[in-house]
Short mmCIF file of C-alpha atoms in Angstrom, two decimals:
data_model
loop_
_atom_site.label_atom_id
_atom_site.label_comp_id
_atom_site.label_asym_id
_atom_site.label_seq_id
_atom_site.Cartn_x
_atom_site.Cartn_y
_atom_site.Cartn_z
CA MET A 1 -11.78 49.81 -1.87
CA SER A 2 -8.31 49.39 -3.29
CA VAL A 3 -7.63 46.77 -0.58
CA SER A 4 -10.80 44.93 -1.56
CA LYS A 5 -9.75 44.93 -5.19
CA THR A 6 -6.30 43.73 -4.25
CA SER A 7 -7.72 40.88 -2.16
CA LYS A 8 -9.81 39.78 -5.09
CA LYS A 9 -6.79 39.60 -7.35
CA LYS A 10 -5.54 36.15 -7.92
CA LYS A 11 -2.21 35.32 -6.37
CA LYS A 12 0.56 34.96 -8.88
CA LYS A 13 1.27 31.32 -9.49
CA VAL A 14 4.72 30.32 -8.30
CA ASN A 15 6.92 28.76 -10.96
CA GLN A 16 7.70 25.33 -9.55
CA ILE A 17 9.85 24.13 -12.45
CA PRO A 18 13.18 25.22 -10.85
CA ILE A 19 12.16 23.49 -7.60
CA GLY A 20 11.29 20.35 -9.53
CA ILE A 21 14.62 20.38 -11.38
CA ALA A 22 16.49 20.90 -8.10
CA LEU A 23 14.65 17.98 -6.48
CA LEU A 24 15.34 15.77 -9.50
CA ILE A 25 19.05 16.57 -9.29
CA LEU A 26 18.99 15.85 -5.54
CA VAL A 27 17.29 12.49 -6.15
CA ILE A 28 19.93 11.53 -8.73
CA ILE A 29 22.78 12.63 -6.43
CA ILE A 30 21.42 10.58 -3.51
CA GLY A 31 20.87 7.56 -5.76
CA TYR A 32 24.43 7.84 -7.09
CA SER A 33 25.91 8.33 -3.61
CA ILE A 34 24.47 5.01 -2.35
CA LYS A 35 25.58 2.94 -5.34
CA ASP A 36 28.54 1.53 -3.39
CA LEU A 37 26.12 -0.11 -0.94
CA GLY A 38 25.00 -2.47 -3.71
CA PRO A 39 22.67 -2.25 -6.74
CA LYS A 40 19.64 -3.04 -4.57
CA HIS A 41 19.78 0.29 -2.74
CA PRO A 42 19.74 2.70 -5.72
CA MET A 43 17.01 0.58 -7.35
CA SER A 44 14.94 0.63 -4.15
CA TRP A 45 15.46 4.39 -3.89
CA MET A 46 14.29 5.01 -7.46
CA PHE A 47 11.32 2.62 -7.19
CA GLY A 48 10.32 4.31 -3.94
CA ILE A 49 10.40 7.75 -5.57
CA LEU A 50 8.41 6.56 -8.60
CA PHE A 51 5.92 4.67 -6.45
CA GLY A 52 5.37 7.73 -4.25
CA TYR A 53 4.93 9.98 -7.27
CA THR A 54 2.38 7.56 -8.74
CA LEU A 55 0.44 7.41 -5.46
CA ARG A 56 0.50 11.19 -5.17
CA SER A 57 -0.64 11.81 -8.75
CA SER A 58 -3.36 9.15 -8.84
CA ARG A 59 -4.63 9.79 -5.27
CA PHE A 60 -4.58 6.01 -4.88
CA CYS A 61 -5.47 5.00 -1.32
CA PHE A 62 -5.99 1.52 0.12
CA THR A 63 -7.85 2.96 3.09
CA ALA A 64 -10.30 4.83 0.87
CA SER A 65 -10.95 1.68 -1.14
CA LEU A 66 -12.45 0.08 1.98
CA ARG A 67 -13.80 3.23 3.62
CA ASP A 68 -15.55 4.92 0.70
CA PRO A 69 -18.14 2.17 0.05
CA VAL A 70 -19.30 2.53 3.67
CA LEU A 71 -19.16 6.32 3.98
CA THR A 72 -19.97 7.61 0.49
CA GLY A 73 -20.99 4.57 -1.52
CA GLY A 74 -18.18 5.20 -4.00
CA THR A 75 -16.40 2.08 -5.24
CA SER A 76 -13.97 3.44 -7.87
CA LEU A 77 -10.93 2.93 -5.65
CA THR A 78 -12.28 -0.43 -4.49
CA LYS A 79 -12.38 -1.66 -8.08
CA ALA A 80 -8.93 -0.16 -8.72
CA VAL A 81 -7.48 -2.10 -5.77
CA ILE A 82 -9.11 -5.33 -6.99
CA ILE A 83 -7.56 -4.81 -10.45
CA THR A 84 -4.20 -4.08 -8.79
CA ILE A 85 -4.37 -7.33 -6.81
CA ALA A 86 -5.25 -9.23 -10.00
CA ILE A 87 -2.25 -7.77 -11.86
CA ALA A 88 0.02 -8.44 -8.88
CA THR A 89 -1.26 -12.03 -8.78
CA ILE A 90 -0.03 -12.56 -12.35
CA GLY A 91 3.44 -11.33 -11.41
CA PHE A 92 3.70 -13.20 -8.11
CA ALA A 93 2.30 -16.42 -9.62
CA GLY A 94 4.84 -16.23 -12.46
CA ILE A 95 7.76 -15.79 -10.05
CA GLN A 96 6.57 -18.54 -7.71
CA TYR A 97 5.76 -20.98 -10.51
CA GLY A 98 9.20 -20.36 -12.03
CA ALA A 99 10.78 -21.26 -8.68
CA PHE A 100 8.53 -24.35 -8.48
CA LEU A 101 9.66 -25.56 -11.94
CA ARG A 102 13.32 -25.08 -11.00
CA GLY A 103 12.82 -27.02 -7.78
CA GLU A 104 13.68 -24.00 -5.64
CA GLU A 105 12.00 -22.81 -2.47
CA ILE A 106 8.79 -20.92 -3.23
CA PRO A 107 9.41 -17.21 -2.51
CA GLY A 108 6.92 -15.17 -0.52
CA ASN A 109 5.61 -14.82 3.01
CA ILE A 110 3.34 -17.81 3.52
CA ASN A 111 2.31 -17.41 7.15
CA PRO A 112 -0.26 -19.19 9.32
CA ALA A 113 -3.72 -17.68 9.55
CA GLY A 114 -5.58 -17.46 12.83
CA ILE A 115 -7.19 -15.22 15.41
CA HIS A 116 -4.10 -12.98 15.36
CA ILE A 117 -5.01 -11.94 11.79
CA ALA A 118 -8.48 -10.86 12.92
CA ILE A 119 -7.07 -8.98 15.93
CA GLY A 120 -4.42 -7.24 13.84
CA ALA A 121 -6.87 -6.35 11.08
CA PHE A 122 -9.33 -4.89 13.60
CA MET A 123 -6.66 -2.79 15.30
CA PHE A 124 -5.20 -1.65 11.98
CA GLY A 125 -8.66 -0.74 10.68
CA ILE A 126 -9.36 1.47 13.70
CA GLY A 127 -5.94 3.09 13.47
CA MET A 128 -6.05 3.85 9.77
CA VAL A 129 -9.53 5.40 9.97
CA ILE A 130 -8.45 7.66 12.85
CA ALA A 131 -5.18 8.56 11.10
CA GLY A 132 -6.94 9.05 7.76
CA GLY A 133 -4.68 6.70 5.86
CA CYS A 134 -2.73 3.47 5.81
CA ALA A 135 1.08 3.26 5.74
CA SER A 136 1.51 4.33 2.12
CA GLY A 137 -1.13 7.06 2.38
CA THR A 138 0.45 8.41 5.56
CA LEU A 139 3.92 8.58 3.98
CA MET A 140 2.45 10.26 0.89
CA ARG A 141 0.70 12.95 2.92
CA VAL A 142 3.76 13.52 5.09
CA GLY A 143 5.53 14.39 1.85
CA GLU A 144 2.70 16.79 1.04
CA GLY A 145 3.22 18.54 4.37
CA PHE A 146 0.20 17.40 6.36
CA LEU A 147 1.09 17.76 10.06
CA MET A 148 -1.63 15.34 11.20
CA GLN A 149 0.02 12.58 9.18
CA VAL A 150 3.41 13.43 10.75
CA LEU A 151 1.86 12.68 14.13
CA ALA A 152 0.31 9.49 12.73
CA LEU A 153 3.70 8.44 11.34
CA VAL A 154 5.36 8.91 14.73
CA PHE A 155 2.84 6.62 16.43
CA PHE A 156 3.00 4.22 13.46
CA VAL A 157 6.74 3.82 14.12
CA ILE A 158 6.20 3.49 17.88
CA GLY A 159 3.53 0.81 17.34
CA SER A 160 5.72 -1.10 14.89
CA LEU A 161 8.68 -1.11 17.28
CA TRP A 162 6.40 -2.17 20.12
CA GLY A 163 5.10 -5.04 18.00
CA VAL A 164 8.64 -6.15 17.09
CA LYS A 165 9.64 -6.09 20.76
CA HIS A 166 6.88 -8.57 21.64
CA ILE A 167 7.01 -10.63 18.44
CA GLU A 168 8.13 -13.74 20.36
CA PHE A 169 4.96 -13.60 22.47
CA TRP A 170 2.77 -13.46 19.37
CA GLU A 171 4.74 -16.22 17.66
CA SER A 172 4.55 -18.62 20.61
CA HIS A 173 0.91 -17.94 21.55
CA PHE A 174 -0.74 -17.29 18.18
CA PHE A 175 1.40 -17.71 15.04
CA SER A 176 2.51 -21.24 15.91
CA LYS A 177 -1.09 -22.31 16.58
CA GLY A 178 -2.37 -21.23 13.16
CA LYS A 179 -2.21 -23.14 9.91
CA ALA A 180 -0.38 -21.95 6.81
CA LEU A 181 -2.24 -22.62 3.57
CA PHE A 182 -0.63 -22.23 0.16
CA LEU A 183 -3.42 -22.75 -2.36
CA PRO A 184 -1.25 -24.32 -5.12
CA ASP A 185 -0.18 -26.99 -2.63
CA ALA A 186 -3.79 -27.71 -1.66
CA LEU A 187 -5.51 -27.38 -5.04
CA GLY A 188 -2.81 -27.35 -7.68
CA TRP A 189 -1.53 -24.32 -9.57
CA PHE A 190 -4.26 -23.99 -12.21
CA PRO A 191 -7.27 -24.49 -9.87
CA ALA A 192 -5.69 -22.09 -7.37
CA LEU A 193 -5.37 -19.37 -10.02
CA VAL A 194 -8.92 -20.00 -11.24
CA LEU A 195 -10.20 -19.67 -7.66
CA GLN A 196 -8.14 -16.50 -7.05
CA PHE A 197 -9.24 -14.73 -10.23
CA GLY A 198 -12.81 -15.99 -9.80
CA LEU A 199 -13.04 -14.45 -6.33
CA LEU A 200 -11.50 -11.18 -7.54
CA PHE A 201 -13.92 -11.06 -10.47
CA ALA A 202 -16.88 -11.69 -8.15
CA LEU A 203 -15.68 -8.91 -5.81
CA TYR A 204 -15.31 -6.54 -8.77
CA ILE A 205 -18.86 -7.28 -9.96
CA LEU A 206 -20.17 -6.80 -6.40
CA ALA A 207 -18.30 -3.49 -6.02
CA ASP A 208 -19.55 -2.27 -9.40
CA TRP A 209 -23.14 -3.21 -8.53
CA PHE A 210 -22.91 -1.54 -5.12
CA GLY A 211 -21.41 1.62 -6.60
CA ASN A 212 -24.10 1.93 -9.26
CA LYS A 213 -26.81 1.29 -6.68
CA SER A 214 -25.44 3.93 -4.30
CA ASN A 215 -25.18 6.59 -7.00
#
């Protein structure tokens, strides 16, 4: 009976504050130790830590934003991703338009679209559903200690290296046969932004309608 009572007692909560302080000191030490490599490295280190903490705290997941509407009908993350893309569009458009006004090369990866996009998207979709997360979600859960995601990360690295090894094949047979389209070049900057935000707004309305209908 005493054992039963003991089992029902709540476990004493471990004080994690000392662990947090130790980790914070370790993060600062590592950031300081790589300062000689250039300012880019400590900044990337700090942004990576903050980005991971934000993902972990908000439970933000790109995979769930596409998976949940199909499996559960929930569209909260879908709408969050659409808002994120809209905010990112403002930043990217500002940077690219600034380069355009200065007569500089437009920054960003403007690559040809084609059948290789569909093939890659299909393969990535299957992989992320099986693994239970995309790249950022996998890294986040590895940090949480999920062993399944450690296995997924190993094969994620293997697949990436395999893809890099055969990148010339994909470039010569698929990438070079596609057509790169930069909307501001085709439509002008203002119409391109109107089209971009109009499509995002329409997707948000559709996701909101679908979520309300499912619930």
